[in-house]
Every structure is written in C-alpha cells, then in structure tokens.
Amino acid sequence: MIPKFDHNHVTPPHIGDPTDKSQLSPYLSNSFEFTKHFATSPERVEILKGLLKFRKKLNDVGIIEGFQWLDGSFTENIEIVERRSPRDLDIVTLFNPKKLTPEQVKNIEDNFVEFFDFQTSKTNYKLDHYPFNYAMDPLFTVDYTRYWIQLFSHNRLGVWKGIIRLELNTPDLDNEASEYLSNLAL
C-alpha cells in the first residue's frame, strides 16, 4: 500500500507507529499500484512509461531476482512544493548477479548499458537509476543499504520521507500498468 502524501507533501516515512515495521517505509507495492497512484499528469505518465520499459528490459536480460526502491521528487507532491513537474524517478535496483549466467552478464554489458550508467538511464528512460549488488558481501550490503536509506529518506529541504519498494519479475503486473497508461486520458 502506498500512503497518500502527508502534510509536508511527501510520501510519509511511516504511517503511524514508527516502531511497527509494518507501518514503515519502504512500502511494499507493485508496478500496477504504483502506476495508478502516481499517473496524475502527462509528465508523470511519461516517466512511468520509462519505468515500465526499463522493467521489461530487466526481465528480458534475466535480472529477475531482487527488488527496486523508488524515490525522489516523483514520490513527492513536487507540483505543489516547487510548482514544477518531476523530471525523473530515482531508483535503485537491488539484485543478485550470482543468479546470472556469464552469457546474461555479457548481454547486459553489451545491450543494457543504462542498467549501469545513470546518465544513459536518465536519457533513455527518465530514470536516475543505480544498480546495487546485494549479494557481494554482508558488510558492503549493510553499508550501502545505510547509504541509500539515508539518501532516499529525506528530500532536498531535509524533510523526512518514505520510499516505495517494487519486486522484480512481475511482467503481468507491468503489462497491466502499461495498459492502464495507454487507456489513461489526461
């Protein structure tokens, strides 16, 4: 469930008791729910289309185990706060490359450079994307989790905010979300 924007115009960092893990960010969602929740303007729809194309490419190249954290001005009511549309969606894909074959890794390196290059992902998909290998080393994983949580849990004004989590490998929900966007009249 994605909570509504709070009084600070952000996805809230928790929805009640901050000691109850079920009420804390990152909020578990899916691509269809995320799309319905945030497809409120033509600019947001274009960013969502980029997200769904990116997720399809993840499936096509075999990156299917893991999840994504989504954040940035896209998960805020930036239209009210800064009187502008979001420009992109900040996203971290947490994945396990140990589940990939050498051929899949080569295919990703050759045909999906935007997975590793945030500038290309921004240009091609309107995503500020960063990959995160969570299977490398436990200490590395803890340190980078701390980094991303701290970075994503505040906006530029220092306001605490929440993160949305989408599981990888949900092609049926992704297709449903794409169809929803195709039929949306804004």
PDB file of C-alpha atoms in Angstrom:
ATOM      1  CA  MET A   1       0.000   0.000   0.000  1.00  0.00           C
ATOM      2  CA  ILE A   2       1.281   3.446  -0.918  1.00  0.00           C
ATOM      3  CA  PRO A   3       0.157   6.076   1.580  1.00  0.00           C
ATOM      4  CA  LYS A   4      -1.117   9.463   0.450  1.00  0.00           C
ATOM      5  CA  PHE A   5       1.149  12.482   0.657  1.00  0.00           C
ATOM      6  CA  ASP A   6       1.409  13.848   4.178  1.00  0.00           C
ATOM      7  CA  HIS A   7       1.204  17.466   5.393  1.00  0.00           C
ATOM      8  CA  ASN A   8       4.749  18.013   4.026  1.00  0.00           C
ATOM      9  CA  HIS A   9       3.611  16.899   0.548  1.00  0.00           C
ATOM     10  CA  VAL A  10       5.803  13.774   0.639  1.00  0.00           C
ATOM     11  CA  THR A  11       5.250  10.052   0.908  1.00  0.00           C
ATOM     12  CA  PRO A  12       5.415   9.732   4.706  1.00  0.00           C
ATOM     13  CA  PRO A  13       8.325   7.868   6.354  1.00  0.00           C
ATOM     14  CA  HIS A  14       5.807   5.885   8.429  1.00  0.00           C
ATOM     15  CA  ILE A  15       2.031   5.674   8.739  1.00  0.00           C
ATOM     16  CA  GLY A  16       1.507   5.600  12.476  1.00  0.00           C
ATOM     17  CA  ASP A  17       3.757   3.837  14.911  1.00  0.00           C
ATOM     18  CA  PRO A  18       7.407   4.142  13.782  1.00  0.00           C
ATOM     19  CA  THR A  19       8.323   1.138  15.959  1.00  0.00           C
ATOM     20  CA  ASP A  20       5.955  -1.129  13.983  1.00  0.00           C
ATOM     21  CA  LYS A  21       7.856  -2.436  10.923  1.00  0.00           C
ATOM     22  CA  SER A  22       4.600  -2.975   9.025  1.00  0.00           C
ATOM     23  CA  GLN A  23       3.995   0.793   9.131  1.00  0.00           C
ATOM     24  CA  LEU A  24       7.460   1.838   7.947  1.00  0.00           C
ATOM     25  CA  SER A  25       8.948   2.773   4.633  1.00  0.00           C
ATOM     26  CA  PRO A  26       9.939   1.218   2.248  1.00  0.00           C
ATOM     27  CA  TYR A  27       6.308   0.476   1.431  1.00  0.00           C
ATOM     28  CA  LEU A  28       5.767  -2.746  -0.496  1.00  0.00           C
ATOM     29  CA  SER A  29       3.834  -2.068  -3.676  1.00  0.00           C
ATOM     30  CA  ASN A  30       3.716  -3.315  -7.252  1.00  0.00           C
ATOM     31  CA  SER A  31       4.092  -1.648 -10.611  1.00  0.00           C
ATOM     32  CA  PHE A  32       0.360  -1.500 -11.281  1.00  0.00           C
ATOM     33  CA  GLU A  33      -0.483   0.086  -7.924  1.00  0.00           C
ATOM     34  CA  PHE A  34       2.485   2.465  -8.270  1.00  0.00           C
ATOM     35  CA  THR A  35       1.345   3.487 -11.743  1.00  0.00           C
ATOM     36  CA  LYS A  36      -2.263   4.114 -10.693  1.00  0.00           C
ATOM     37  CA  HIS A  37      -1.102   6.095  -7.653  1.00  0.00           C
ATOM     38  CA  PHE A  38       1.319   8.409  -9.463  1.00  0.00           C
ATOM     39  CA  ALA A  39      -0.083   8.750 -13.022  1.00  0.00           C
ATOM     40  CA  THR A  40      -1.556  12.185 -12.340  1.00  0.00           C
ATOM     41  CA  SER A  41      -0.070  14.287 -15.154  1.00  0.00           C
ATOM     42  CA  PRO A  42       1.315  13.827 -18.675  1.00  0.00           C
ATOM     43  CA  GLU A  43       4.858  14.320 -17.353  1.00  0.00           C
ATOM     44  CA  ARG A  44       4.401  11.635 -14.712  1.00  0.00           C
ATOM     45  CA  VAL A  45       2.892   9.260 -17.277  1.00  0.00           C
ATOM     46  CA  GLU A  46       5.981   9.614 -19.492  1.00  0.00           C
ATOM     47  CA  ILE A  47       8.254   8.799 -16.538  1.00  0.00           C
ATOM     48  CA  LEU A  48       6.098   5.789 -15.655  1.00  0.00           C
ATOM     49  CA  LYS A  49       6.281   4.540 -19.248  1.00  0.00           C
ATOM     50  CA  GLY A  50      10.064   4.720 -18.963  1.00  0.00           C
ATOM     51  CA  LEU A  51       9.976   2.760 -15.706  1.00  0.00           C
ATOM     52  CA  LEU A  52       7.849   0.023 -17.249  1.00  0.00           C
ATOM     53  CA  LYS A  53      10.074  -0.234 -20.352  1.00  0.00           C
ATOM     54  CA  PHE A  54      13.111  -0.459 -18.074  1.00  0.00           C
ATOM     55  CA  ARG A  55      11.486  -3.216 -16.015  1.00  0.00           C
ATOM     56  CA  LYS A  56      10.662  -5.134 -19.200  1.00  0.00           C
ATOM     57  CA  LYS A  57      14.295  -4.935 -20.245  1.00  0.00           C
ATOM     58  CA  LEU A  58      15.331  -6.223 -16.796  1.00  0.00           C
ATOM     59  CA  ASN A  59      13.188  -9.305 -17.412  1.00  0.00           C
ATOM     60  CA  ASP A  60      14.463  -9.675 -20.984  1.00  0.00           C
ATOM     61  CA  VAL A  61      18.111  -9.776 -19.848  1.00  0.00           C
ATOM     62  CA  GLY A  62      17.427 -12.045 -16.872  1.00  0.00           C
ATOM     63  CA  ILE A  63      17.623  -9.648 -13.915  1.00  0.00           C
ATOM     64  CA  ILE A  64      14.638 -11.175 -12.144  1.00  0.00           C
ATOM     65  CA  GLU A  65      15.699 -11.714  -8.552  1.00  0.00           C
ATOM     66  CA  GLY A  66      15.568  -8.689  -6.287  1.00  0.00           C
ATOM     67  CA  PHE A  67      13.584  -5.502  -5.909  1.00  0.00           C
ATOM     68  CA  GLN A  68      13.652  -1.770  -6.550  1.00  0.00           C
ATOM     69  CA  TRP A  69      13.465   1.227  -4.256  1.00  0.00           C
ATOM     70  CA  LEU A  70      11.742   4.232  -5.829  1.00  0.00           C
ATOM     71  CA  ASP A  71      12.018   7.783  -4.562  1.00  0.00           C
ATOM     72  CA  GLY A  72      12.924  11.338  -5.475  1.00  0.00           C
ATOM     73  CA  SER A  73      10.677  14.262  -6.316  1.00  0.00           C
ATOM     74  CA  PHE A  74       8.466  11.804  -8.207  1.00  0.00           C
ATOM     75  CA  THR A  75       7.246  10.408  -4.865  1.00  0.00           C
ATOM     76  CA  GLU A  76       6.508  13.917  -3.576  1.00  0.00           C
ATOM     77  CA  ASN A  77       3.824  16.411  -4.485  1.00  0.00           C
ATOM     78  CA  ILE A  78       6.522  18.440  -6.204  1.00  0.00           C
ATOM     79  CA  GLU A  79       3.896  20.235  -8.287  1.00  0.00           C
ATOM     80  CA  ILE A  80       2.732  21.960  -5.075  1.00  0.00           C
ATOM     81  CA  VAL A  81       6.081  22.326  -3.286  1.00  0.00           C
ATOM     82  CA  GLU A  82       8.198  23.621  -6.190  1.00  0.00           C
ATOM     83  CA  ARG A  83       5.498  24.405  -8.755  1.00  0.00           C
ATOM     84  CA  ARG A  84       7.034  22.064 -11.336  1.00  0.00           C
ATOM     85  CA  SER A  85       6.629  18.564 -12.660  1.00  0.00           C
ATOM     86  CA  PRO A  86       9.034  15.780 -11.699  1.00  0.00           C
ATOM     87  CA  ARG A  87      11.862  15.401 -14.200  1.00  0.00           C
ATOM     88  CA  ASP A  88      12.692  11.763 -13.463  1.00  0.00           C
ATOM     89  CA  LEU A  89      12.287   8.939 -10.988  1.00  0.00           C
ATOM     90  CA  ASP A  90      15.099   8.000  -8.616  1.00  0.00           C
ATOM     91  CA  ILE A  91      15.504   4.252  -8.484  1.00  0.00           C
ATOM     92  CA  VAL A  92      17.872   1.665  -7.029  1.00  0.00           C
ATOM     93  CA  THR A  93      17.671  -1.898  -8.331  1.00  0.00           C
ATOM     94  CA  LEU A  94      18.848  -4.341  -5.656  1.00  0.00           C
ATOM     95  CA  PHE A  95      19.776  -7.564  -7.435  1.00  0.00           C
ATOM     96  CA  ASN A  96      21.846 -10.729  -7.157  1.00  0.00           C
ATOM     97  CA  PRO A  97      24.256 -11.119 -10.102  1.00  0.00           C
ATOM     98  CA  LYS A  98      25.254 -14.551  -8.798  1.00  0.00           C
ATOM     99  CA  LYS A  99      21.954 -15.755 -10.278  1.00  0.00           C
ATOM    100  CA  LEU A 100      23.041 -14.652 -13.769  1.00  0.00           C
ATOM    101  CA  THR A 101      24.903 -16.780 -16.270  1.00  0.00           C
ATOM    102  CA  PRO A 102      28.103 -15.426 -17.877  1.00  0.00           C
ATOM    103  CA  GLU A 103      26.122 -15.052 -21.108  1.00  0.00           C
ATOM    104  CA  GLN A 104      23.478 -12.961 -19.362  1.00  0.00           C
ATOM    105  CA  VAL A 105      26.143 -10.733 -17.803  1.00  0.00           C
ATOM    106  CA  LYS A 106      27.740 -10.210 -21.242  1.00  0.00           C
ATOM    107  CA  ASN A 107      24.313  -9.442 -22.741  1.00  0.00           C
ATOM    108  CA  ILE A 108      23.654  -6.842 -20.024  1.00  0.00           C
ATOM    109  CA  GLU A 109      27.071  -5.237 -20.542  1.00  0.00           C
ATOM    110  CA  ASP A 110      26.602  -5.131 -24.337  1.00  0.00           C
ATOM    111  CA  ASN A 111      22.891  -4.350 -24.679  1.00  0.00           C
ATOM    112  CA  PHE A 112      21.719  -2.706 -21.466  1.00  0.00           C
ATOM    113  CA  VAL A 113      24.345  -0.100 -20.599  1.00  0.00           C
ATOM    114  CA  GLU A 114      21.669   2.047 -18.987  1.00  0.00           C
ATOM    115  CA  PHE A 115      21.479  -0.529 -16.191  1.00  0.00           C
ATOM    116  CA  PHE A 116      24.940   0.550 -15.020  1.00  0.00           C
ATOM    117  CA  ASP A 117      25.037   4.123 -16.383  1.00  0.00           C
ATOM    118  CA  PHE A 118      22.687   6.565 -14.641  1.00  0.00           C
ATOM    119  CA  GLN A 119      23.145   9.236 -17.343  1.00  0.00           C
ATOM    120  CA  THR A 120      22.012   6.841 -20.070  1.00  0.00           C
ATOM    121  CA  SER A 121      19.093   5.604 -17.959  1.00  0.00           C
ATOM    122  CA  LYS A 122      18.016   9.203 -17.412  1.00  0.00           C
ATOM    123  CA  THR A 123      18.231   9.987 -21.122  1.00  0.00           C
ATOM    124  CA  ASN A 124      16.561   6.784 -22.350  1.00  0.00           C
ATOM    125  CA  TYR A 125      14.020   6.101 -19.580  1.00  0.00           C
ATOM    126  CA  LYS A 126      13.747   9.254 -17.401  1.00  0.00           C
ATOM    127  CA  LEU A 127      15.159   7.203 -14.521  1.00  0.00           C
ATOM    128  CA  ASP A 128      18.010   8.190 -12.244  1.00  0.00           C
ATOM    129  CA  HIS A 129      18.980   4.533 -11.858  1.00  0.00           C
ATOM    130  CA  TYR A 130      21.612   2.850  -9.705  1.00  0.00           C
ATOM    131  CA  PRO A 131      22.273  -0.900  -9.505  1.00  0.00           C
ATOM    132  CA  PHE A 132      23.056  -2.428  -6.113  1.00  0.00           C
ATOM    133  CA  ASN A 133      24.574  -5.902  -5.891  1.00  0.00           C
ATOM    134  CA  TYR A 134      23.199  -7.057  -2.548  1.00  0.00           C
ATOM    135  CA  ALA A 135      24.961 -10.446  -2.736  1.00  0.00           C
ATOM    136  CA  MET A 136      28.533  -9.165  -2.849  1.00  0.00           C
ATOM    137  CA  ASP A 137      29.409  -9.062   0.850  1.00  0.00           C
ATOM    138  CA  PRO A 138      27.318  -8.666   4.026  1.00  0.00           C
ATOM    139  CA  LEU A 139      29.306  -5.662   5.307  1.00  0.00           C
ATOM    140  CA  PHE A 140      29.137  -3.969   1.908  1.00  0.00           C
ATOM    141  CA  THR A 141      25.384  -4.633   1.778  1.00  0.00           C
ATOM    142  CA  VAL A 142      24.834  -3.121   5.223  1.00  0.00           C
ATOM    143  CA  ASP A 143      26.939  -0.066   4.384  1.00  0.00           C
ATOM    144  CA  TYR A 144      25.247   0.588   1.040  1.00  0.00           C
ATOM    145  CA  THR A 145      21.798  -0.030   2.487  1.00  0.00           C
ATOM    146  CA  ARG A 146      22.579   2.605   5.095  1.00  0.00           C
ATOM    147  CA  TYR A 147      23.722   4.964   2.344  1.00  0.00           C
ATOM    148  CA  TRP A 148      20.624   4.559   0.142  1.00  0.00           C
ATOM    149  CA  ILE A 149      18.165   4.669   3.036  1.00  0.00           C
ATOM    150  CA  GLN A 150      19.703   7.886   4.353  1.00  0.00           C
ATOM    151  CA  LEU A 151      19.850   9.455   0.893  1.00  0.00           C
ATOM    152  CA  PHE A 152      16.296   8.470  -0.032  1.00  0.00           C
ATOM    153  CA  SER A 153      14.664   9.190   3.337  1.00  0.00           C
ATOM    154  CA  HIS A 154      14.998  12.983   3.071  1.00  0.00           C
ATOM    155  CA  ASN A 155      14.201  15.466   0.353  1.00  0.00           C
ATOM    156  CA  ARG A 156      16.367  18.468  -0.549  1.00  0.00           C
ATOM    157  CA  LEU A 157      14.702  20.522   2.168  1.00  0.00           C
ATOM    158  CA  GLY A 158      15.597  17.945   4.829  1.00  0.00           C
ATOM    159  CA  VAL A 159      12.026  16.706   5.212  1.00  0.00           C
ATOM    160  CA  TRP A 160      11.740  13.033   6.222  1.00  0.00           C
ATOM    161  CA  LYS A 161      10.003  10.961   3.564  1.00  0.00           C
ATOM    162  CA  GLY A 162       9.212   7.411   2.539  1.00  0.00           C
ATOM    163  CA  ILE A 163      10.423   5.011  -0.137  1.00  0.00           C
ATOM    164  CA  ILE A 164       8.392   2.638  -2.311  1.00  0.00           C
ATOM    165  CA  ARG A 165       9.516  -0.963  -2.934  1.00  0.00           C
ATOM    166  CA  LEU A 166       8.655  -2.922  -6.087  1.00  0.00           C
ATOM    167  CA  GLU A 167       9.602  -6.565  -6.535  1.00  0.00           C
ATOM    168  CA  LEU A 168      11.352  -7.547  -9.759  1.00  0.00           C
ATOM    169  CA  ASN A 169       9.965 -10.086 -12.226  1.00  0.00           C
ATOM    170  CA  THR A 170       6.301  -9.102 -12.260  1.00  0.00           C
ATOM    171  CA  PRO A 171       5.673  -8.955 -16.027  1.00  0.00           C
ATOM    172  CA  ASP A 172       1.908  -9.459 -15.762  1.00  0.00           C
ATOM    173  CA  LEU A 173       1.535  -6.507 -13.379  1.00  0.00           C
ATOM    174  CA  ASP A 174       3.927  -4.437 -15.510  1.00  0.00           C
ATOM    175  CA  ASN A 175       1.817  -5.185 -18.621  1.00  0.00           C
ATOM    176  CA  GLU A 176      -1.344  -4.284 -16.706  1.00  0.00           C
ATOM    177  CA  ALA A 177       0.281  -0.990 -15.693  1.00  0.00           C
ATOM    178  CA  SER A 178       1.294  -0.270 -19.318  1.00  0.00           C
ATOM    179  CA  GLU A 179      -2.244  -0.966 -20.483  1.00  0.00           C
ATOM    180  CA  TYR A 180      -3.597   1.343 -17.774  1.00  0.00           C
ATOM    181  CA  LEU A 181      -1.325   4.148 -19.001  1.00  0.00           C
ATOM    182  CA  SER A 182      -2.352   3.536 -22.628  1.00  0.00           C
ATOM    183  CA  ASN A 183      -6.011   3.982 -21.710  1.00  0.00           C
ATOM    184  CA  LEU A 184      -5.481   6.987 -19.463  1.00  0.00           C
ATOM    185  CA  ALA A 185      -6.824  10.307 -20.672  1.00  0.00           C
ATOM    186  CA  LEU A 186      -5.148  13.288 -19.000  1.00  0.00           C
TER     187      LEU A 186
END
